[in-house]
Coordinates of C-alpha atoms in Angstrom, one line a residue:
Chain A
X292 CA -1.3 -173.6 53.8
X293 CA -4.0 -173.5 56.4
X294 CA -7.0 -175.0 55.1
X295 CA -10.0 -173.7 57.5
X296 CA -12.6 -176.4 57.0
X297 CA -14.9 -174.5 59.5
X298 CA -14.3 -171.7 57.3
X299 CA -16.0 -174.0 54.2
X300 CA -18.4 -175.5 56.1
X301 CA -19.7 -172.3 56.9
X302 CA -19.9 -171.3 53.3
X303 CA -21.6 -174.2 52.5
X304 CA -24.0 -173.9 54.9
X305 CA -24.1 -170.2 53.6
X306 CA -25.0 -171.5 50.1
X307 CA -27.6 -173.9 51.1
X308 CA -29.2 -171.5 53.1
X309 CA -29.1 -169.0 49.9
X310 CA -30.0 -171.5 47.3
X311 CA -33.5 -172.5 49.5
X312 CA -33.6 -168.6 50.2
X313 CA -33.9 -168.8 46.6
X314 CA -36.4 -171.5 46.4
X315 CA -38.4 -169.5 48.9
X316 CA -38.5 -166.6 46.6
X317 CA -39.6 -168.3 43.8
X318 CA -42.6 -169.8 45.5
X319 CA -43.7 -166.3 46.4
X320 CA -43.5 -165.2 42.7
X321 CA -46.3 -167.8 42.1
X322 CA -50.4 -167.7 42.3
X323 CA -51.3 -169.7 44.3
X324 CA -54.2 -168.2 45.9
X325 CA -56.5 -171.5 46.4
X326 CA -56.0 -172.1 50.5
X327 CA -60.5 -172.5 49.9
X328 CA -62.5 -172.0 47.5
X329 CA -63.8 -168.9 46.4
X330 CA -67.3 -167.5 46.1
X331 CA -68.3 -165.8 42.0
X332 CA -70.7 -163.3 42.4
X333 CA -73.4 -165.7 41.8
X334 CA -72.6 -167.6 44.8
X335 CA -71.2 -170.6 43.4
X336 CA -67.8 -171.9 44.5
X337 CA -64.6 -171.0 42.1
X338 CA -61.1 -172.6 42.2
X339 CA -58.6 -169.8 40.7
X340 CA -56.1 -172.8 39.0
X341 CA -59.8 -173.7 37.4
X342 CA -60.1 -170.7 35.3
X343 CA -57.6 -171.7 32.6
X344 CA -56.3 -169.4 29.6
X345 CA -53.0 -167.7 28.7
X346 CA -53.2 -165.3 30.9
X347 CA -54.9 -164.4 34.1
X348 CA -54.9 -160.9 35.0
X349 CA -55.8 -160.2 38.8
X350 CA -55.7 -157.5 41.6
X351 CA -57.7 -156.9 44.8
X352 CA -60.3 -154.3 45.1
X353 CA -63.8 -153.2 47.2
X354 CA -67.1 -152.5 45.7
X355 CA -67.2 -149.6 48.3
X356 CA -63.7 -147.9 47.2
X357 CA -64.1 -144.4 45.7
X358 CA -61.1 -144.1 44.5
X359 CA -58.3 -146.2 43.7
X360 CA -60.6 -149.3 42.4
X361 CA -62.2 -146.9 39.6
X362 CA -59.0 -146.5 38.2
X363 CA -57.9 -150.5 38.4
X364 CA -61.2 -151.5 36.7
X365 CA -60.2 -148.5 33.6
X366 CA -56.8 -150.2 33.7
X367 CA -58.3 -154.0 33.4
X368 CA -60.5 -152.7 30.5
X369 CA -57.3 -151.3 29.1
X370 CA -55.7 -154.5 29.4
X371 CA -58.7 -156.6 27.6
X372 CA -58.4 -154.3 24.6
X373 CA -54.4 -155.2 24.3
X374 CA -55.5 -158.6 24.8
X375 CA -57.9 -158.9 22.4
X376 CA -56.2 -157.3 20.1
X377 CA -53.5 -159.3 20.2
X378 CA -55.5 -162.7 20.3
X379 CA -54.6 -163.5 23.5
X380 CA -57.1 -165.2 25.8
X381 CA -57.2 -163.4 29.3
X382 CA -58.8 -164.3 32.3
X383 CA -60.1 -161.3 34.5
X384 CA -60.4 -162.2 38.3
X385 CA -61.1 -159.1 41.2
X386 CA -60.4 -160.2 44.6
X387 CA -62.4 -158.5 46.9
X388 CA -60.4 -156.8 50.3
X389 CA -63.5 -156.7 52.1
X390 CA -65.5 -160.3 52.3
X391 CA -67.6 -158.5 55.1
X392 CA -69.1 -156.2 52.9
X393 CA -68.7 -157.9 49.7
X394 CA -71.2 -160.7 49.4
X395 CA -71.4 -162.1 45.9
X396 CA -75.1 -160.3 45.9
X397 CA -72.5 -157.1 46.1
X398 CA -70.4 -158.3 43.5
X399 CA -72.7 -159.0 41.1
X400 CA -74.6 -155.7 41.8
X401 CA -71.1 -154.0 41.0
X402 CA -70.6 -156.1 37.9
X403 CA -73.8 -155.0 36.1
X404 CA -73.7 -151.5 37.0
X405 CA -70.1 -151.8 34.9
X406 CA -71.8 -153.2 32.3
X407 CA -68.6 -156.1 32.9
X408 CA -70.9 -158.9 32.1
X409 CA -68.3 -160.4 29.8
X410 CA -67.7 -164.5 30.9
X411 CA -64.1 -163.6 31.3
X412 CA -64.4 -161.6 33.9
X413 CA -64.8 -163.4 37.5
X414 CA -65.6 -161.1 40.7
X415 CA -64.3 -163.5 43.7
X416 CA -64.7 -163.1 47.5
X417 CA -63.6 -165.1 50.4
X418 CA -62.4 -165.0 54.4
X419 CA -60.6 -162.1 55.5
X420 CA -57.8 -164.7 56.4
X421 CA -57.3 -166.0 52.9
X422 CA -57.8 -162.9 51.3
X423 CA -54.5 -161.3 53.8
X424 CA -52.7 -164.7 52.6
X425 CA -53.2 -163.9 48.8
X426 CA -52.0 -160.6 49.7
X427 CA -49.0 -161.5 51.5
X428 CA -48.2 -164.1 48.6
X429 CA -48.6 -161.5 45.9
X430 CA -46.5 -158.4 47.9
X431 CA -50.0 -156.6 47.9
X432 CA -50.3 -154.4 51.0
X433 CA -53.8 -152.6 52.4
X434 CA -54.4 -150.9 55.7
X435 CA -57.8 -151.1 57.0
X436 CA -59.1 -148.1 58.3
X437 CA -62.8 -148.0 60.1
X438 CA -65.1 -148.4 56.5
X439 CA -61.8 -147.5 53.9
X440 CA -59.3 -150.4 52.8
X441 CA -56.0 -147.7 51.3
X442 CA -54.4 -149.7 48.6
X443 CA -52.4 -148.7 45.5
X444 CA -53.2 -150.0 42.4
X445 CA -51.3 -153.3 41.1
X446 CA -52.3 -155.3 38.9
X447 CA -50.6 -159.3 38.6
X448 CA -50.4 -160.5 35.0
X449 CA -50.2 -164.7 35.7
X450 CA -49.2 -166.9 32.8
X451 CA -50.7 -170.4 32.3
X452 CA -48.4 -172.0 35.1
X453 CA -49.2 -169.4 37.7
X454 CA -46.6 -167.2 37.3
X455 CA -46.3 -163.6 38.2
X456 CA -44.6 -162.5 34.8
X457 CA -45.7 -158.8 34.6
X458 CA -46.4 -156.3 37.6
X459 CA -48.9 -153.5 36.0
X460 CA -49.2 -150.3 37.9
X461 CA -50.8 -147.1 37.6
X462 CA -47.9 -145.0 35.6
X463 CA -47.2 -149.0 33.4
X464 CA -48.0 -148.5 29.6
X465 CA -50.2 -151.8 29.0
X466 CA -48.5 -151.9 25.1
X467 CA -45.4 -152.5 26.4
X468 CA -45.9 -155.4 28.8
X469 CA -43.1 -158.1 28.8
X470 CA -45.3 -161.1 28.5
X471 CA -46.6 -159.4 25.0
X472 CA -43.5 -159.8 23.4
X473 CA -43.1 -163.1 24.5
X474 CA -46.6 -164.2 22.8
X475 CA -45.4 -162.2 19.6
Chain B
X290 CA -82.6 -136.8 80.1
X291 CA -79.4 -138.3 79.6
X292 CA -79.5 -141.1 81.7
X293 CA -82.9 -142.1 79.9
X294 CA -80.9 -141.8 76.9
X295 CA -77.8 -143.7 78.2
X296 CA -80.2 -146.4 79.6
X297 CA -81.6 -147.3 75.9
X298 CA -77.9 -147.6 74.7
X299 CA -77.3 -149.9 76.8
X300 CA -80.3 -151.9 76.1
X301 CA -79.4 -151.6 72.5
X302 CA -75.8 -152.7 73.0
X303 CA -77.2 -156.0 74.9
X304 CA -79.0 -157.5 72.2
X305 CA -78.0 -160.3 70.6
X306 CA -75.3 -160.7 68.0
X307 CA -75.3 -163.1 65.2
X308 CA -71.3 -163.2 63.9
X309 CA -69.5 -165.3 66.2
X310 CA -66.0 -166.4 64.2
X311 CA -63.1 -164.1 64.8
X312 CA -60.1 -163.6 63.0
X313 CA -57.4 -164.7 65.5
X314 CA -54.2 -165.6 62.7
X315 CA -51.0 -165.3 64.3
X316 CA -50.1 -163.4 61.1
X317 CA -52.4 -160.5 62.5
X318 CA -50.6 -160.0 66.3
X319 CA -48.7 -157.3 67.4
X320 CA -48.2 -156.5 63.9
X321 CA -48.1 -152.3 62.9
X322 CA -49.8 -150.6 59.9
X323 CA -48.6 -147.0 59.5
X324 CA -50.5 -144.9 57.1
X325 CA -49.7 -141.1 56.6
X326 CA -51.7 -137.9 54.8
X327 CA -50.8 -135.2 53.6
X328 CA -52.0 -132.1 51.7
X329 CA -50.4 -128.2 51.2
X330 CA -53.3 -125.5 50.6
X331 CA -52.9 -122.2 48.8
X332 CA -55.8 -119.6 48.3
X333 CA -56.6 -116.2 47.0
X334 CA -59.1 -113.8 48.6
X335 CA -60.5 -110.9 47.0
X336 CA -61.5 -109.4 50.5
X337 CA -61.3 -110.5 53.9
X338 CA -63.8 -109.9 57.0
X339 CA -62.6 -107.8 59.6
X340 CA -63.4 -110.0 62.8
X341 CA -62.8 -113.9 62.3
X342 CA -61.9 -116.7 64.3
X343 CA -58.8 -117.6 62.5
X344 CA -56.5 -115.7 60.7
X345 CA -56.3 -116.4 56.8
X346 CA -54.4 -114.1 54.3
X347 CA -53.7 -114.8 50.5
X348 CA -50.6 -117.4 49.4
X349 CA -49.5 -120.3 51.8
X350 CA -52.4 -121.3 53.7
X351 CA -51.4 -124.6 55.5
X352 CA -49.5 -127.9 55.0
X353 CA -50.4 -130.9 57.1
X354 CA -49.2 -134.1 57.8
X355 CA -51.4 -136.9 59.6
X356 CA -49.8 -140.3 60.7
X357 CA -52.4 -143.1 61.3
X358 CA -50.9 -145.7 63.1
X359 CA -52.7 -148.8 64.0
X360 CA -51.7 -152.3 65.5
X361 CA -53.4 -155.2 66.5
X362 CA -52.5 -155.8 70.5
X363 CA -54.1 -159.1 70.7
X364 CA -57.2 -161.0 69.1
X365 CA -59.8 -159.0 70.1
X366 CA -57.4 -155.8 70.8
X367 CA -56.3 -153.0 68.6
X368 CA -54.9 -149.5 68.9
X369 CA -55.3 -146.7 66.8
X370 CA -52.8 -143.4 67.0
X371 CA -53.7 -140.5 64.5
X372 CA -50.5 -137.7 64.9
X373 CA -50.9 -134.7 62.8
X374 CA -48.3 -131.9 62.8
X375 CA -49.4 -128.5 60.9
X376 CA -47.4 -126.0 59.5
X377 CA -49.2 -122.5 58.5
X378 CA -47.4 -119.3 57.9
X379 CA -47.0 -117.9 61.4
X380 CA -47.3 -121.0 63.9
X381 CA -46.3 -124.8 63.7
X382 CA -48.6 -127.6 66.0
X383 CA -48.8 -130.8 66.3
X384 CA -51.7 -132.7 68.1
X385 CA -52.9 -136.1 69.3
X386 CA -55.9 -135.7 67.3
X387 CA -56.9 -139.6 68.0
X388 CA -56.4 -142.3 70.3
X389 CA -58.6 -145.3 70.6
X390 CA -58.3 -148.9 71.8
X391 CA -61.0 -150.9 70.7
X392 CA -61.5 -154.6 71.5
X393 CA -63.4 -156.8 69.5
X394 CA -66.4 -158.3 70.8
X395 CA -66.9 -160.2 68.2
X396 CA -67.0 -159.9 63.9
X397 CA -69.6 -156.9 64.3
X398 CA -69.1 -155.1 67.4
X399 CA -66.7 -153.2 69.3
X400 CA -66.4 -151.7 72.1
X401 CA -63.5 -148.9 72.7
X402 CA -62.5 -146.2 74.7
X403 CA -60.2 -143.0 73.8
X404 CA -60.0 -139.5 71.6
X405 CA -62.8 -139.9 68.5
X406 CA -63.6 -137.3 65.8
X407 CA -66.9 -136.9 67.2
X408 CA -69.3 -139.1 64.9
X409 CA -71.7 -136.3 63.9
X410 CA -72.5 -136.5 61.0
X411 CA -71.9 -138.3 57.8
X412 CA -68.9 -136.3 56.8
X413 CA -67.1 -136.3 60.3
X414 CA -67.6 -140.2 60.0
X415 CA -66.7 -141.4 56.5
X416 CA -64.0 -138.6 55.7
X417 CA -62.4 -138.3 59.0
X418 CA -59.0 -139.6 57.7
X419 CA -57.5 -137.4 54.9
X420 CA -58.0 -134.8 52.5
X421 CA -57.1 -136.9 49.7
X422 CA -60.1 -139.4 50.4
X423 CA -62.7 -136.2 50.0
X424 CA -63.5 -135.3 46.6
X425 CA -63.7 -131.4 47.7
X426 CA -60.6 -129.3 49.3
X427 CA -62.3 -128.5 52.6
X428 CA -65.0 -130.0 54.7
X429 CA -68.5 -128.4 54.7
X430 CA -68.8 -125.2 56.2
X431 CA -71.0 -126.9 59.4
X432 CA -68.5 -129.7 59.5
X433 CA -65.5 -127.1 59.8
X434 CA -63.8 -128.1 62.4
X435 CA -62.5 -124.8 62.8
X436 CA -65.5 -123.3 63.0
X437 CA -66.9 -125.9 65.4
X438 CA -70.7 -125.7 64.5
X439 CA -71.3 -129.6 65.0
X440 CA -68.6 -131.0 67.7
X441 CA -65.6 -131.8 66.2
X442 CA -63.7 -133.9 68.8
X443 CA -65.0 -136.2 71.6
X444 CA -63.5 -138.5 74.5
X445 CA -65.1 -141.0 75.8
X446 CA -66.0 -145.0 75.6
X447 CA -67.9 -146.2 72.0
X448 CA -69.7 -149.4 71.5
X449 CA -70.1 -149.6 67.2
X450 CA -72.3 -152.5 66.2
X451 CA -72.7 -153.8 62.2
X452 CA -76.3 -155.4 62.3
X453 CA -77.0 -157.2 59.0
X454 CA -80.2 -158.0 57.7
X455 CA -81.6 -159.9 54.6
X456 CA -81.7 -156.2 52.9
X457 CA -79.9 -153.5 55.0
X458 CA -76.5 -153.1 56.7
X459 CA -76.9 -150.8 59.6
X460 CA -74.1 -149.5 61.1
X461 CA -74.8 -148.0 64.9
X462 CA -72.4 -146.1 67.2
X463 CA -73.6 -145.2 70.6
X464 CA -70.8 -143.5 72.8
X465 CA -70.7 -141.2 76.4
X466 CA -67.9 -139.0 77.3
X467 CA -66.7 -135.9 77.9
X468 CA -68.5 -133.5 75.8
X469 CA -67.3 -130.7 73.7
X470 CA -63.5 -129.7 74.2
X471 CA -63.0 -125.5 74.5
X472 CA -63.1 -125.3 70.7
X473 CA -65.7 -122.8 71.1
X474 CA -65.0 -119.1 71.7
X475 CA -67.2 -116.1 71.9
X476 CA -65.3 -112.9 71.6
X477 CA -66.1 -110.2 74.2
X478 CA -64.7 -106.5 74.5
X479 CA -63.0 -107.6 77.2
X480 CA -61.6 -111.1 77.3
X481 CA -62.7 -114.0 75.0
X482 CA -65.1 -116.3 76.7
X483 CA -64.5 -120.0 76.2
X484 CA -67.2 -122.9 76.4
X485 CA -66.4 -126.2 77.4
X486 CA -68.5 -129.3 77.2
X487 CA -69.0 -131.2 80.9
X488 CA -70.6 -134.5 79.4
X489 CA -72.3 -136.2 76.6
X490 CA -73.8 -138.9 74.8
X491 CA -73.7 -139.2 71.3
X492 CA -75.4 -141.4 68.7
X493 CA -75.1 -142.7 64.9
X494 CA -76.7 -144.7 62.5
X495 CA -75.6 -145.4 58.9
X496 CA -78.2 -148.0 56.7
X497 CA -77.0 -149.3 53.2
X498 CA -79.6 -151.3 51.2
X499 CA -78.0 -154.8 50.4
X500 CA -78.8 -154.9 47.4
X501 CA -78.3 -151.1 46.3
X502 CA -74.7 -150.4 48.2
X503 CA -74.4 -147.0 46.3
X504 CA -77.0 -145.5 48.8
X505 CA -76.5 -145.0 52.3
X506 CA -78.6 -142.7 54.6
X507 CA -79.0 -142.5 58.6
X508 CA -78.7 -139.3 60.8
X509 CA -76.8 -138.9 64.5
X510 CA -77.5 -136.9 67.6
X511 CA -75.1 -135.5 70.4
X512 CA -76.9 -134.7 73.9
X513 CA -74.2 -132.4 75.8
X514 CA -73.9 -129.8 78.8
X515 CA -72.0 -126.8 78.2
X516 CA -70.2 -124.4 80.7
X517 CA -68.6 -121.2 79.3
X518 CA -65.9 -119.5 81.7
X519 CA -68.1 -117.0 82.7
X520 CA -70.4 -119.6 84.6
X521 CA -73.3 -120.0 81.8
X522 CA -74.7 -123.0 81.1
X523 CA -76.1 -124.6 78.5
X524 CA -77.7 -128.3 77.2
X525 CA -76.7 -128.7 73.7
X526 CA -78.9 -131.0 71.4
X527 CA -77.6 -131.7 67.8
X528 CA -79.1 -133.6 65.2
X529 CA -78.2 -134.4 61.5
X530 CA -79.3 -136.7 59.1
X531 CA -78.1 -137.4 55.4
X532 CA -78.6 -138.9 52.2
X533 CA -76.1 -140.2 49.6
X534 CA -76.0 -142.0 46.1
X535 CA -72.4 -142.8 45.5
X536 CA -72.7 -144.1 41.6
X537 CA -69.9 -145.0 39.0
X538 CA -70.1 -141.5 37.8
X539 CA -71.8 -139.5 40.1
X540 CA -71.5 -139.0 43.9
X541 CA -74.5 -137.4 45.5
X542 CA -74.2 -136.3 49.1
X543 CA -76.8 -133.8 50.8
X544 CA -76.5 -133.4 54.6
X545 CA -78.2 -131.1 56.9
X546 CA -77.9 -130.0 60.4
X547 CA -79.5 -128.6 63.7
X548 CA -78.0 -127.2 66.6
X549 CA -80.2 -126.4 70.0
X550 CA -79.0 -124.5 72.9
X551 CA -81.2 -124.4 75.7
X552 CA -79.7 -122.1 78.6
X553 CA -79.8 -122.9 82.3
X554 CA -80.1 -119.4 83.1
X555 CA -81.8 -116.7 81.4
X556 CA -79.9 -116.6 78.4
X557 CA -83.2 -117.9 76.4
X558 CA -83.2 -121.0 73.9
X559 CA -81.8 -120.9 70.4
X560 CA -81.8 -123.4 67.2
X561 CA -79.0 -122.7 64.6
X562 CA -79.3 -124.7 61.4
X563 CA -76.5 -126.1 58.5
X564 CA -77.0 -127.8 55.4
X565 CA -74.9 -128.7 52.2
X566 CA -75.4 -130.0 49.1
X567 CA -72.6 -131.7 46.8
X568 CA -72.7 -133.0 43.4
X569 CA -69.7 -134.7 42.1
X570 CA -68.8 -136.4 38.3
X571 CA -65.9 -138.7 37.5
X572 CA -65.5 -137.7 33.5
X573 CA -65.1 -140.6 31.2
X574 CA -61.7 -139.1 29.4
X575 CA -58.2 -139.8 31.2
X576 CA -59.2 -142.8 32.9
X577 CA -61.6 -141.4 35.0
X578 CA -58.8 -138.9 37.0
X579 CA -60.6 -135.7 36.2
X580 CA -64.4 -135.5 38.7
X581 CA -65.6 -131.8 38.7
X582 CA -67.7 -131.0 41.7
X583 CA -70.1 -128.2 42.6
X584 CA -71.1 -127.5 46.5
X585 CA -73.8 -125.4 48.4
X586 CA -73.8 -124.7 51.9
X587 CA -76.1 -123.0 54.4
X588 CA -75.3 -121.8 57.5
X589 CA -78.1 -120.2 59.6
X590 CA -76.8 -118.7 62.9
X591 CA -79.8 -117.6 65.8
X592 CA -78.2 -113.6 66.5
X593 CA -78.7 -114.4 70.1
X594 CA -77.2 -117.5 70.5
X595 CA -74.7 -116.7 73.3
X596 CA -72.6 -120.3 72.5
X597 CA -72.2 -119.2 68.8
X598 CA -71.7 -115.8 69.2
X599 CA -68.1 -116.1 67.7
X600 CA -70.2 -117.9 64.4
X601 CA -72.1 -116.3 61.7
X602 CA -74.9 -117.2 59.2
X603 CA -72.8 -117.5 55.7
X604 CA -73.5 -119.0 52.0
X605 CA -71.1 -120.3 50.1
X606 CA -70.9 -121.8 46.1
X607 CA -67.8 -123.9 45.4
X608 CA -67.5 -124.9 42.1
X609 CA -63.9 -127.5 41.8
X610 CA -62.7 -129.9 39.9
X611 CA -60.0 -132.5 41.4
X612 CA -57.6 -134.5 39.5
X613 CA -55.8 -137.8 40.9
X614 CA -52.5 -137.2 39.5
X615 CA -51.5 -141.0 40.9
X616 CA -53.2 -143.6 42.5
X617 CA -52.4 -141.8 45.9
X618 CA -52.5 -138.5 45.0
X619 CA -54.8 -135.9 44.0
X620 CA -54.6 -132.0 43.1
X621 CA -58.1 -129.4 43.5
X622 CA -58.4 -126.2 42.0
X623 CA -61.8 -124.9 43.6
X624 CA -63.4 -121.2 43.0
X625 CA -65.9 -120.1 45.8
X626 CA -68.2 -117.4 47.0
X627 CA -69.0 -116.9 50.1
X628 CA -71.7 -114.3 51.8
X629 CA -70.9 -113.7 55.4
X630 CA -74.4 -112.5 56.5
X631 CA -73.2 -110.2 59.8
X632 CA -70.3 -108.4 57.9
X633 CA -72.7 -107.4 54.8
X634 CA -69.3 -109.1 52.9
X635 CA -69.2 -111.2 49.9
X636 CA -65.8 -112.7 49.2
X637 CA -64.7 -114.4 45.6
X638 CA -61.5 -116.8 46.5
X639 CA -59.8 -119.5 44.7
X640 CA -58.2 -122.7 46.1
X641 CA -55.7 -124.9 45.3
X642 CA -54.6 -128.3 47.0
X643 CA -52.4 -131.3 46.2
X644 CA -53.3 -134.1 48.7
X645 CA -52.0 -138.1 49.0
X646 CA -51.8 -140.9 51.2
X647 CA -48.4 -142.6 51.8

């Protein structure tokens, strides 16, 4: 019998190289979007891991969009209601996709005109650089375009130890999320 | 006159800027965003004028696909590539409709060079990328690039500047090129007579209040020569100016236009005039997907402008509603009536569109 110890050394190599792969691609299904802090949209400075609860529920918008953002903000006050109704506390955090236009002034112009004045509900801005990093880490992608950011909708549904556990799109029944029947 | 004008530009352009921190990741180089648009239109006419510039018949009017392409060459240096290949019922094209390098002078202004949708006006400049980003089916009748009442296309160098103070954003685009492209025809019994534009300057300005970001308002103004093929020619002045409130409910955008054609020979001097009005509501029942919309539009023609001689004064009432089927797509319905003021003709269509962005 020829034994081929190149052969296994290869395949060991193989399965480190898979098993960090691995390791890699859990780090990426983690929140971890504190590279600096963030402004609120009173101007103070906010740390995302701060904002505790059982769930954080996040996406990326602009106060400029005319489209797509109208329909994540009617999706985020879906998701309150199924939170609340299940007695879950939820953490709402919008991440703005354009910090040059999107002063927390902005923000908290775009709050009140929603009426979204509950506590629970944080409006965050930051650096074009940080905000492209929480991007990348979430598997969120925007093209700019002159004034327009295009984006589809995604929302990120976090549990307490920053983990992406739901994915919630625009077609996604909020009733019949996966991290509601764990909380059951 | 235009070197005056060019001369102030310049001025302008030289003044001080207060953002000085670039983005310069290494995340950001040499890296490729593709975006594409797309939309298939249908219609049904209950008459049709006799004479028109383009041929239109019931069914099938168009499908189109636009590929924006962008990338980031260096730092301070990106490229922009817009491709769009149509498809109507007797001809297929495809066109280089944009092609600009811009570099980065710093956070707030550029400078760039290439093929522009001309920024005239409001609707030219904020819905220049897709149908699916306007809330109507079709541009306004004076920003029909079809009909080419306002320019629609423009070559040349750009400098865009973002000047922020404590309460406004203005946003300012001063640019010289080329002029006009031969998008202009005026039929003749004997062989159509095309006008081309030699040179031109071209201004915008957009202000949004800092603390009210739903409003925006500013005008623009294009300076050009124009030389039709029968040896005419003409200094073109255009100015527009506009006002929209752009709510959680309701969009309100009102834009109006004027067009001044002062011959070099003795083919007299002639204003021509467009306005619209649009009104648009995002309903409060299926999460906001349903927004009906109701637009006016004026058209006012001078009967001896030589330049628009291929144009005609028209009203038309468009009453639509669109629906955003997903997040990236959107269908129109639209009913319209339209008064073509030289053919005595009043036509009753409907529309239909599904648009997205992929």
């Amino acid at each position: 019998m020829i034994i081929n110890i190149g052969g296994i050394k290869n395949s060991l190599i193989a399965a480190f190289y898979l098993m960090l792969s691995s390791l890699s691609f859990a780090s990426h299904a983690e929140f971890r979007p504190d590279l600096l802090p963030w402004s609120n949209d009173e101007g103070e400075q906010v740390l995302t891991d701060s904002i505790a609860g059982d769930v954080r529920i996040v996406s990326l918008f602009y106060t400029d969009c005319p489209n797509t953002c109208n329909l994540t903000i009617e999706k985020f006050k879906q998701l309150e209601k199924v939170f609340q109704n299940r007695g879950i506390s939820a953490n709402f955090i919008l991440m703005s996709l354009d910090p040059k236009n999107d002063t927390p002034a902005a923000l908290n112009a775009y709050r009140i005109e929603r009426g979204l004045v509950s506590k629970n509900w944080y409006f965050l801005t930051s650096t074009e650089p940080q905000v492209a990093t929480v991007a990348k880490q979430l598997g969120y992608q925007f093209t700019r375009l002159d004034d327009h950011v295009f984006h589809r909708m995604k929302i990120f549904i976090i549990d307490s130890q920053g983990n992406i556990v739901d994915v919630v799109k625009m077609s996604t029944d909020v009733e019949r999320l996966s991290i509601l029947s764990e909380k059951k | 006159m235009l070197k005056k004008i060019v001369f102030a530009a310049l001025v302008s352009s030289s003044l001080p800027s207060t953002a000085t921190t670039l983005w310069e990741s290494d995340d950001t180089l040499r890296n490729v965003n593709l975006i594409g648009f797309a939309h298939i239109d249908v219609a049904q006419f209950d008459s049709l004028p006799e004479q028109q510039n383009t041929q239109i018949d019931d069914g099938f009017q168009e499908a189109r696909v636009a590929l924006h392409l962008s990338s980031r060459l260096s730092s301070r240096i990106t490229t922009f590539i817009e491709a769009e290949l149509t498809v109507t019922e007797d001809n297929t094209s495809d066109s280089l409709e944009r092609w600009v390098v811009k570099y980065d002078i710093d956070n707030n202004s550029q400078i760039s060079a290439g093929r522009y949708h001309a920024p005239v006006g409001y609707w030219n400049q904020y819905y220049h990328h897709g149908r699916w980003l306007q809330i109507s089916k079709d541009r306004p009748v004076q920003s029909d690039f079809g009909l080419g009442f306002v320019p629609a296309h423009y070559v040349g160098v750009m400098y865009e500047r973002k000047i922020r103070t404590e309460s406004l954003t203005i946003d300012l685009d001063i640019g010289l090129g080329q002029g006009r492209e031969a998008d202009l025809i005026i039929p003749d019994f004997s062989s159509p007579v095309t006008v081309k534009g030699k040179e031109a300057f071209v201004a915008q300005i957009n202000v949004t209040p800092n603390k009210n970001r739903k409003l925006n308002y500013g005008g623009s103004t294009w300076v050009g020569d124009l030389k039709s093929s029968d040896g005419s020619t003409f200094e073109e002045q255009v100015f527009t100016a506009h006002f929209r409130y752009s709510g959680i409910t309701g969009d309100f955008l009102a834009e109006a236009s004027a067009v001044k054609h002062d011959s070099q020979d003795a083919r007299g001097n002639t204003s021509n005039y467009g306005a619209y009005l649009q009104y648009s509501h995002r309903l409060s029942v299926m999460e906001g997907r349903l927004r009906p919309y109701v637009r006016l539009d004026y058209l006012d023609i001078d009967e001896d402008d030589y330049v628009f001689a291929g144009l005609q004064s028209q009203d038309r009432q468009t009453l639509g509603i669109r629906y955003d089927v997903t997040d990236n797509s959107a269908i129109k319905f639209e009913i319209r009536h339209d008064d073509l003021k030289d053919d005595d003709l009043s036509i009753e269509s409907i529309h239909g569109q599904f648009s997205a962005f992929f």
